[in-house]
Amino acid sequence: MLLAGCLYIWHNPTLSAAAPLQRWQWPKLQATRQFLQLGLPIGVSLLIEVSMFSLIALLLAPRGDITVAAHQITMSFTGLTFMLPLSIAMAITIRVGHLAGAGEYAQARRSAFTGVLLALACALISCSIMLMFARQIAGLYSPNPVVIALAAQLMTIAAFFQFSDSIQVAAAGALRGFKDTSMPL
């Protein structure tokens, strides 16, 4: 990826006109410290979140392959539906960051609130789909009726987590835009 990115920068007329590596200089310690203060809590938060989901799968292993399969179906589909609120959260971070950087704090707050509402609307849609079509969704992943039945039950429970997950990720995105990454951690 690094090589592909460098080739793209060097061969893209718009980017190469900026002469990206001709004025190279060593990183500045103060700027690096600021990036780490902002980025490390984000990285640790994501590490904890991903690790917990992996740990849950390991804790379920002794319950057998039916349970693990149903759990995996539920995690796979909820992970898919989570991508929309996560994308909205990234957009919230950028929008709020730009507005806060410009000193337009009222507009930044309004954008953050609007983004959270949009993420909640997505949660409502995904929750509704999961509640109405849990068996059909599980059937897309497995032909086993026992796995489908258990996955449908798990999906019904997971449907309601769409709301808390959407609020959490959107609020974290807004806080990142305001350069507050330690509170979400």
PDB file of C-alpha atoms in Angstrom:
ATOM      1  CA  MET A   1       0.000   0.000   0.000  1.00  0.00           C
ATOM      2  CA  LEU A   2       2.848   2.371   0.780  1.00  0.00           C
ATOM      3  CA  LEU A   3       4.442   1.749  -2.613  1.00  0.00           C
ATOM      4  CA  ALA A   4       1.093   2.147  -4.402  1.00  0.00           C
ATOM      5  CA  GLY A   5       0.421   5.388  -2.536  1.00  0.00           C
ATOM      6  CA  CYS A   6       3.855   6.771  -3.404  1.00  0.00           C
ATOM      7  CA  LEU A   7       3.455   5.834  -7.064  1.00  0.00           C
ATOM      8  CA  TYR A   8       0.051   7.492  -7.145  1.00  0.00           C
ATOM      9  CA  ILE A   9       1.429  10.691  -5.608  1.00  0.00           C
ATOM     10  CA  TRP A  10       4.394  10.816  -7.991  1.00  0.00           C
ATOM     11  CA  HIS A  11       2.364  10.101 -11.144  1.00  0.00           C
ATOM     12  CA  ASN A  12      -0.762  12.134 -10.430  1.00  0.00           C
ATOM     13  CA  PRO A  13      -0.286  15.536 -12.112  1.00  0.00           C
ATOM     14  CA  THR A  14      -2.227  17.421  -9.444  1.00  0.00           C
ATOM     15  CA  LEU A  15      -0.316  15.892  -6.540  1.00  0.00           C
ATOM     16  CA  SER A  16       3.097  15.814  -8.177  1.00  0.00           C
ATOM     17  CA  ALA A  17       2.843  19.569  -8.806  1.00  0.00           C
ATOM     18  CA  ALA A  18       2.939  19.979  -5.026  1.00  0.00           C
ATOM     19  CA  ALA A  19       6.382  18.274  -5.017  1.00  0.00           C
ATOM     20  CA  PRO A  20       5.590  16.186  -1.936  1.00  0.00           C
ATOM     21  CA  LEU A  21       9.086  14.894  -1.114  1.00  0.00           C
ATOM     22  CA  GLN A  22      11.290  17.724  -2.378  1.00  0.00           C
ATOM     23  CA  ARG A  23      10.995  19.741   0.831  1.00  0.00           C
ATOM     24  CA  TRP A  24      11.203  16.814   3.251  1.00  0.00           C
ATOM     25  CA  GLN A  25      12.153  17.536   6.858  1.00  0.00           C
ATOM     26  CA  TRP A  26      12.371  15.583  10.076  1.00  0.00           C
ATOM     27  CA  PRO A  27       9.182  15.262  12.102  1.00  0.00           C
ATOM     28  CA  LYS A  28       8.741  17.897  14.781  1.00  0.00           C
ATOM     29  CA  LEU A  29       8.577  16.512  18.307  1.00  0.00           C
ATOM     30  CA  GLN A  30       5.757  18.835  19.436  1.00  0.00           C
ATOM     31  CA  ALA A  31       3.570  17.948  16.440  1.00  0.00           C
ATOM     32  CA  THR A  32       4.280  14.240  16.950  1.00  0.00           C
ATOM     33  CA  ARG A  33       3.305  14.534  20.605  1.00  0.00           C
ATOM     34  CA  GLN A  34       0.017  16.224  19.632  1.00  0.00           C
ATOM     35  CA  PHE A  35      -0.748  13.486  17.093  1.00  0.00           C
ATOM     36  CA  LEU A  36      -0.050  10.807  19.684  1.00  0.00           C
ATOM     37  CA  GLN A  37      -2.201  12.527  22.311  1.00  0.00           C
ATOM     38  CA  LEU A  38      -5.051  12.582  19.821  1.00  0.00           C
ATOM     39  CA  GLY A  39      -4.451   9.236  18.104  1.00  0.00           C
ATOM     40  CA  LEU A  40      -3.425   6.848  20.884  1.00  0.00           C
ATOM     41  CA  PRO A  41      -6.778   6.972  22.716  1.00  0.00           C
ATOM     42  CA  ILE A  42      -8.543   6.320  19.404  1.00  0.00           C
ATOM     43  CA  GLY A  43      -6.301   3.328  18.709  1.00  0.00           C
ATOM     44  CA  VAL A  44      -6.669   1.926  22.220  1.00  0.00           C
ATOM     45  CA  SER A  45     -10.472   2.331  22.035  1.00  0.00           C
ATOM     46  CA  LEU A  46     -10.613   0.407  18.773  1.00  0.00           C
ATOM     47  CA  LEU A  47      -8.238  -2.249  20.134  1.00  0.00           C
ATOM     48  CA  ILE A  48     -10.450  -2.800  23.179  1.00  0.00           C
ATOM     49  CA  GLU A  49     -13.615  -2.958  21.089  1.00  0.00           C
ATOM     50  CA  VAL A  50     -12.223  -5.423  18.538  1.00  0.00           C
ATOM     51  CA  SER A  51     -10.583  -7.512  21.264  1.00  0.00           C
ATOM     52  CA  MET A  52     -13.855  -7.834  23.163  1.00  0.00           C
ATOM     53  CA  PHE A  53     -15.660  -9.140  20.094  1.00  0.00           C
ATOM     54  CA  SER A  54     -12.868 -11.659  19.476  1.00  0.00           C
ATOM     55  CA  LEU A  55     -12.886 -12.701  23.115  1.00  0.00           C
ATOM     56  CA  ILE A  56     -16.645 -13.308  23.033  1.00  0.00           C
ATOM     57  CA  ALA A  57     -16.207 -15.678  20.092  1.00  0.00           C
ATOM     58  CA  LEU A  58     -13.555 -17.596  22.036  1.00  0.00           C
ATOM     59  CA  LEU A  59     -15.762 -17.762  25.136  1.00  0.00           C
ATOM     60  CA  LEU A  60     -18.584 -19.229  23.047  1.00  0.00           C
ATOM     61  CA  ALA A  61     -16.418 -21.978  21.529  1.00  0.00           C
ATOM     62  CA  PRO A  62     -17.106 -24.518  24.316  1.00  0.00           C
ATOM     63  CA  ARG A  63     -20.862 -24.171  23.637  1.00  0.00           C
ATOM     64  CA  GLY A  64     -20.478 -25.926  20.305  1.00  0.00           C
ATOM     65  CA  ASP A  65     -20.499 -25.278  16.612  1.00  0.00           C
ATOM     66  CA  ILE A  66     -24.197 -24.372  16.387  1.00  0.00           C
ATOM     67  CA  THR A  67     -23.768 -21.563  18.912  1.00  0.00           C
ATOM     68  CA  VAL A  68     -20.563 -20.334  17.323  1.00  0.00           C
ATOM     69  CA  ALA A  69     -22.145 -20.400  13.846  1.00  0.00           C
ATOM     70  CA  ALA A  70     -25.235 -18.494  15.023  1.00  0.00           C
ATOM     71  CA  HIS A  71     -23.060 -15.965  16.814  1.00  0.00           C
ATOM     72  CA  GLN A  72     -20.872 -15.530  13.742  1.00  0.00           C
ATOM     73  CA  ILE A  73     -23.916 -14.941  11.542  1.00  0.00           C
ATOM     74  CA  THR A  74     -25.193 -12.313  13.950  1.00  0.00           C
ATOM     75  CA  MET A  75     -21.798 -10.627  14.246  1.00  0.00           C
ATOM     76  CA  SER A  76     -21.297 -10.686  10.490  1.00  0.00           C
ATOM     77  CA  PHE A  77     -24.622  -9.053   9.721  1.00  0.00           C
ATOM     78  CA  THR A  78     -24.507  -6.530  12.567  1.00  0.00           C
ATOM     79  CA  GLY A  79     -20.957  -5.679  11.534  1.00  0.00           C
ATOM     80  CA  LEU A  80     -22.251  -5.012   8.056  1.00  0.00           C
ATOM     81  CA  THR A  81     -25.050  -2.780   9.306  1.00  0.00           C
ATOM     82  CA  PHE A  82     -22.614  -1.004  11.646  1.00  0.00           C
ATOM     83  CA  MET A  83     -20.600   0.259   8.672  1.00  0.00           C
ATOM     84  CA  LEU A  84     -23.186   2.942   7.888  1.00  0.00           C
ATOM     85  CA  PRO A  85     -23.181   4.572  11.364  1.00  0.00           C
ATOM     86  CA  LEU A  86     -19.397   4.187  11.440  1.00  0.00           C
ATOM     87  CA  SER A  87     -19.119   6.008   8.107  1.00  0.00           C
ATOM     88  CA  ILE A  88     -21.438   8.714   9.372  1.00  0.00           C
ATOM     89  CA  ALA A  89     -19.253   9.022  12.480  1.00  0.00           C
ATOM     90  CA  MET A  90     -16.179   9.540  10.313  1.00  0.00           C
ATOM     91  CA  ALA A  91     -18.010  12.242   8.384  1.00  0.00           C
ATOM     92  CA  ILE A  92     -19.090  13.832  11.678  1.00  0.00           C
ATOM     93  CA  THR A  93     -15.449  13.895  12.803  1.00  0.00           C
ATOM     94  CA  ILE A  94     -14.372  15.687   9.651  1.00  0.00           C
ATOM     95  CA  ARG A  95     -17.294  18.134   9.580  1.00  0.00           C
ATOM     96  CA  VAL A  96     -17.052  19.013  13.271  1.00  0.00           C
ATOM     97  CA  GLY A  97     -13.268  19.274  13.045  1.00  0.00           C
ATOM     98  CA  HIS A  98     -13.448  21.723  10.156  1.00  0.00           C
ATOM     99  CA  LEU A  99     -16.122  23.837  11.826  1.00  0.00           C
ATOM    100  CA  ALA A 100     -14.423  23.819  15.235  1.00  0.00           C
ATOM    101  CA  GLY A 101     -11.107  24.656  13.574  1.00  0.00           C
ATOM    102  CA  ALA A 102     -12.791  27.634  11.926  1.00  0.00           C
ATOM    103  CA  GLY A 103     -14.142  28.723  15.314  1.00  0.00           C
ATOM    104  CA  GLU A 104     -17.753  28.040  14.335  1.00  0.00           C
ATOM    105  CA  TYR A 105     -18.630  26.131  17.496  1.00  0.00           C
ATOM    106  CA  ALA A 106     -22.397  26.562  17.294  1.00  0.00           C
ATOM    107  CA  GLN A 107     -22.431  25.148  13.770  1.00  0.00           C
ATOM    108  CA  ALA A 108     -20.069  22.356  14.842  1.00  0.00           C
ATOM    109  CA  ARG A 109     -22.422  21.439  17.680  1.00  0.00           C
ATOM    110  CA  ARG A 110     -25.394  21.490  15.310  1.00  0.00           C
ATOM    111  CA  SER A 111     -23.533  19.281  12.829  1.00  0.00           C
ATOM    112  CA  ALA A 112     -22.640  16.832  15.592  1.00  0.00           C
ATOM    113  CA  PHE A 113     -26.255  16.646  16.734  1.00  0.00           C
ATOM    114  CA  THR A 114     -27.507  16.238  13.166  1.00  0.00           C
ATOM    115  CA  GLY A 115     -24.981  13.456  12.571  1.00  0.00           C
ATOM    116  CA  VAL A 116     -26.096  11.599  15.696  1.00  0.00           C
ATOM    117  CA  LEU A 117     -29.715  11.875  14.543  1.00  0.00           C
ATOM    118  CA  LEU A 118     -28.756  10.545  11.110  1.00  0.00           C
ATOM    119  CA  ALA A 119     -26.946   7.604  12.729  1.00  0.00           C
ATOM    120  CA  LEU A 120     -30.036   6.941  14.846  1.00  0.00           C
ATOM    121  CA  ALA A 121     -32.208   6.945  11.728  1.00  0.00           C
ATOM    122  CA  CYS A 122     -29.896   4.328  10.222  1.00  0.00           C
ATOM    123  CA  ALA A 123     -30.180   2.323  13.453  1.00  0.00           C
ATOM    124  CA  LEU A 124     -33.957   2.451  13.241  1.00  0.00           C
ATOM    125  CA  ILE A 125     -33.868   1.107   9.690  1.00  0.00           C
ATOM    126  CA  SER A 126     -31.359  -1.652  10.443  1.00  0.00           C
ATOM    127  CA  CYS A 127     -33.212  -2.603  13.641  1.00  0.00           C
ATOM    128  CA  SER A 128     -36.470  -2.861  11.726  1.00  0.00           C
ATOM    129  CA  ILE A 129     -34.888  -4.991   9.003  1.00  0.00           C
ATOM    130  CA  MET A 130     -33.309  -7.290  11.575  1.00  0.00           C
ATOM    131  CA  LEU A 131     -36.568  -7.693  13.501  1.00  0.00           C
ATOM    132  CA  MET A 132     -38.697  -8.329  10.417  1.00  0.00           C
ATOM    133  CA  PHE A 133     -36.287 -10.534   8.468  1.00  0.00           C
ATOM    134  CA  ALA A 134     -34.051 -12.231  11.069  1.00  0.00           C
ATOM    135  CA  ARG A 135     -34.767 -15.773   9.819  1.00  0.00           C
ATOM    136  CA  GLN A 136     -34.341 -14.823   6.175  1.00  0.00           C
ATOM    137  CA  ILE A 137     -31.062 -13.058   6.890  1.00  0.00           C
ATOM    138  CA  ALA A 138     -29.739 -16.028   8.852  1.00  0.00           C
ATOM    139  CA  GLY A 139     -30.857 -18.278   5.992  1.00  0.00           C
ATOM    140  CA  LEU A 140     -28.537 -16.404   3.654  1.00  0.00           C
ATOM    141  CA  TYR A 141     -25.603 -17.576   5.765  1.00  0.00           C
ATOM    142  CA  SER A 142     -26.540 -21.167   6.579  1.00  0.00           C
ATOM    143  CA  PRO A 143     -28.954 -23.862   5.419  1.00  0.00           C
ATOM    144  CA  ASN A 144     -28.985 -25.493   8.883  1.00  0.00           C
ATOM    145  CA  PRO A 145     -32.414 -24.863  10.492  1.00  0.00           C
ATOM    146  CA  VAL A 146     -31.018 -25.067  14.037  1.00  0.00           C
ATOM    147  CA  VAL A 147     -28.359 -22.458  13.254  1.00  0.00           C
ATOM    148  CA  ILE A 148     -30.969 -20.288  11.540  1.00  0.00           C
ATOM    149  CA  ALA A 149     -33.314 -20.459  14.543  1.00  0.00           C
ATOM    150  CA  LEU A 150     -30.592 -19.564  17.044  1.00  0.00           C
ATOM    151  CA  ALA A 151     -29.139 -16.838  14.804  1.00  0.00           C
ATOM    152  CA  ALA A 152     -32.629 -15.326  14.411  1.00  0.00           C
ATOM    153  CA  GLN A 153     -32.982 -15.175  18.193  1.00  0.00           C
ATOM    154  CA  LEU A 154     -29.557 -13.579  18.571  1.00  0.00           C
ATOM    155  CA  MET A 155     -30.309 -11.138  15.774  1.00  0.00           C
ATOM    156  CA  THR A 156     -33.504 -10.083  17.515  1.00  0.00           C
ATOM    157  CA  ILE A 157     -31.454  -9.189  20.592  1.00  0.00           C
ATOM    158  CA  ALA A 158     -28.720  -7.554  18.515  1.00  0.00           C
ATOM    159  CA  ALA A 159     -31.293  -5.441  16.673  1.00  0.00           C
ATOM    160  CA  PHE A 160     -31.823  -3.301  19.745  1.00  0.00           C
ATOM    161  CA  PHE A 161     -28.087  -2.752  20.176  1.00  0.00           C
ATOM    162  CA  GLN A 162     -28.133  -0.878  16.873  1.00  0.00           C
ATOM    163  CA  PHE A 163     -29.356   2.192  18.771  1.00  0.00           C
ATOM    164  CA  SER A 164     -26.695   2.255  21.472  1.00  0.00           C
ATOM    165  CA  ASP A 165     -23.946   1.359  18.992  1.00  0.00           C
ATOM    166  CA  SER A 166     -25.018   4.119  16.608  1.00  0.00           C
ATOM    167  CA  ILE A 167     -25.205   6.744  19.345  1.00  0.00           C
ATOM    168  CA  GLN A 168     -21.846   5.646  20.757  1.00  0.00           C
ATOM    169  CA  VAL A 169     -19.982   5.694  17.452  1.00  0.00           C
ATOM    170  CA  ALA A 170     -21.563   8.970  16.294  1.00  0.00           C
ATOM    171  CA  ALA A 171     -20.876  10.699  19.617  1.00  0.00           C
ATOM    172  CA  ALA A 172     -17.285   9.435  19.570  1.00  0.00           C
ATOM    173  CA  GLY A 173     -16.933  10.828  16.053  1.00  0.00           C
ATOM    174  CA  ALA A 174     -18.222  14.212  17.195  1.00  0.00           C
ATOM    175  CA  LEU A 175     -15.862  14.234  20.168  1.00  0.00           C
ATOM    176  CA  ARG A 176     -12.938  13.393  17.887  1.00  0.00           C
ATOM    177  CA  GLY A 177     -13.889  16.389  15.768  1.00  0.00           C
ATOM    178  CA  PHE A 178     -13.595  18.515  18.904  1.00  0.00           C
ATOM    179  CA  LYS A 179     -10.208  16.839  19.571  1.00  0.00           C
ATOM    180  CA  ASP A 180     -11.521  15.000  22.629  1.00  0.00           C
ATOM    181  CA  THR A 181     -10.400  11.410  22.314  1.00  0.00           C
ATOM    182  CA  SER A 182      -9.721  10.557  25.943  1.00  0.00           C
ATOM    183  CA  MET A 183     -13.389  10.702  27.028  1.00  0.00           C
ATOM    184  CA  PRO A 184     -14.559   8.034  24.536  1.00  0.00           C
ATOM    185  CA  LEU A 185     -11.645   5.839  25.656  1.00  0.00           C
TER     186      LEU A 185
END
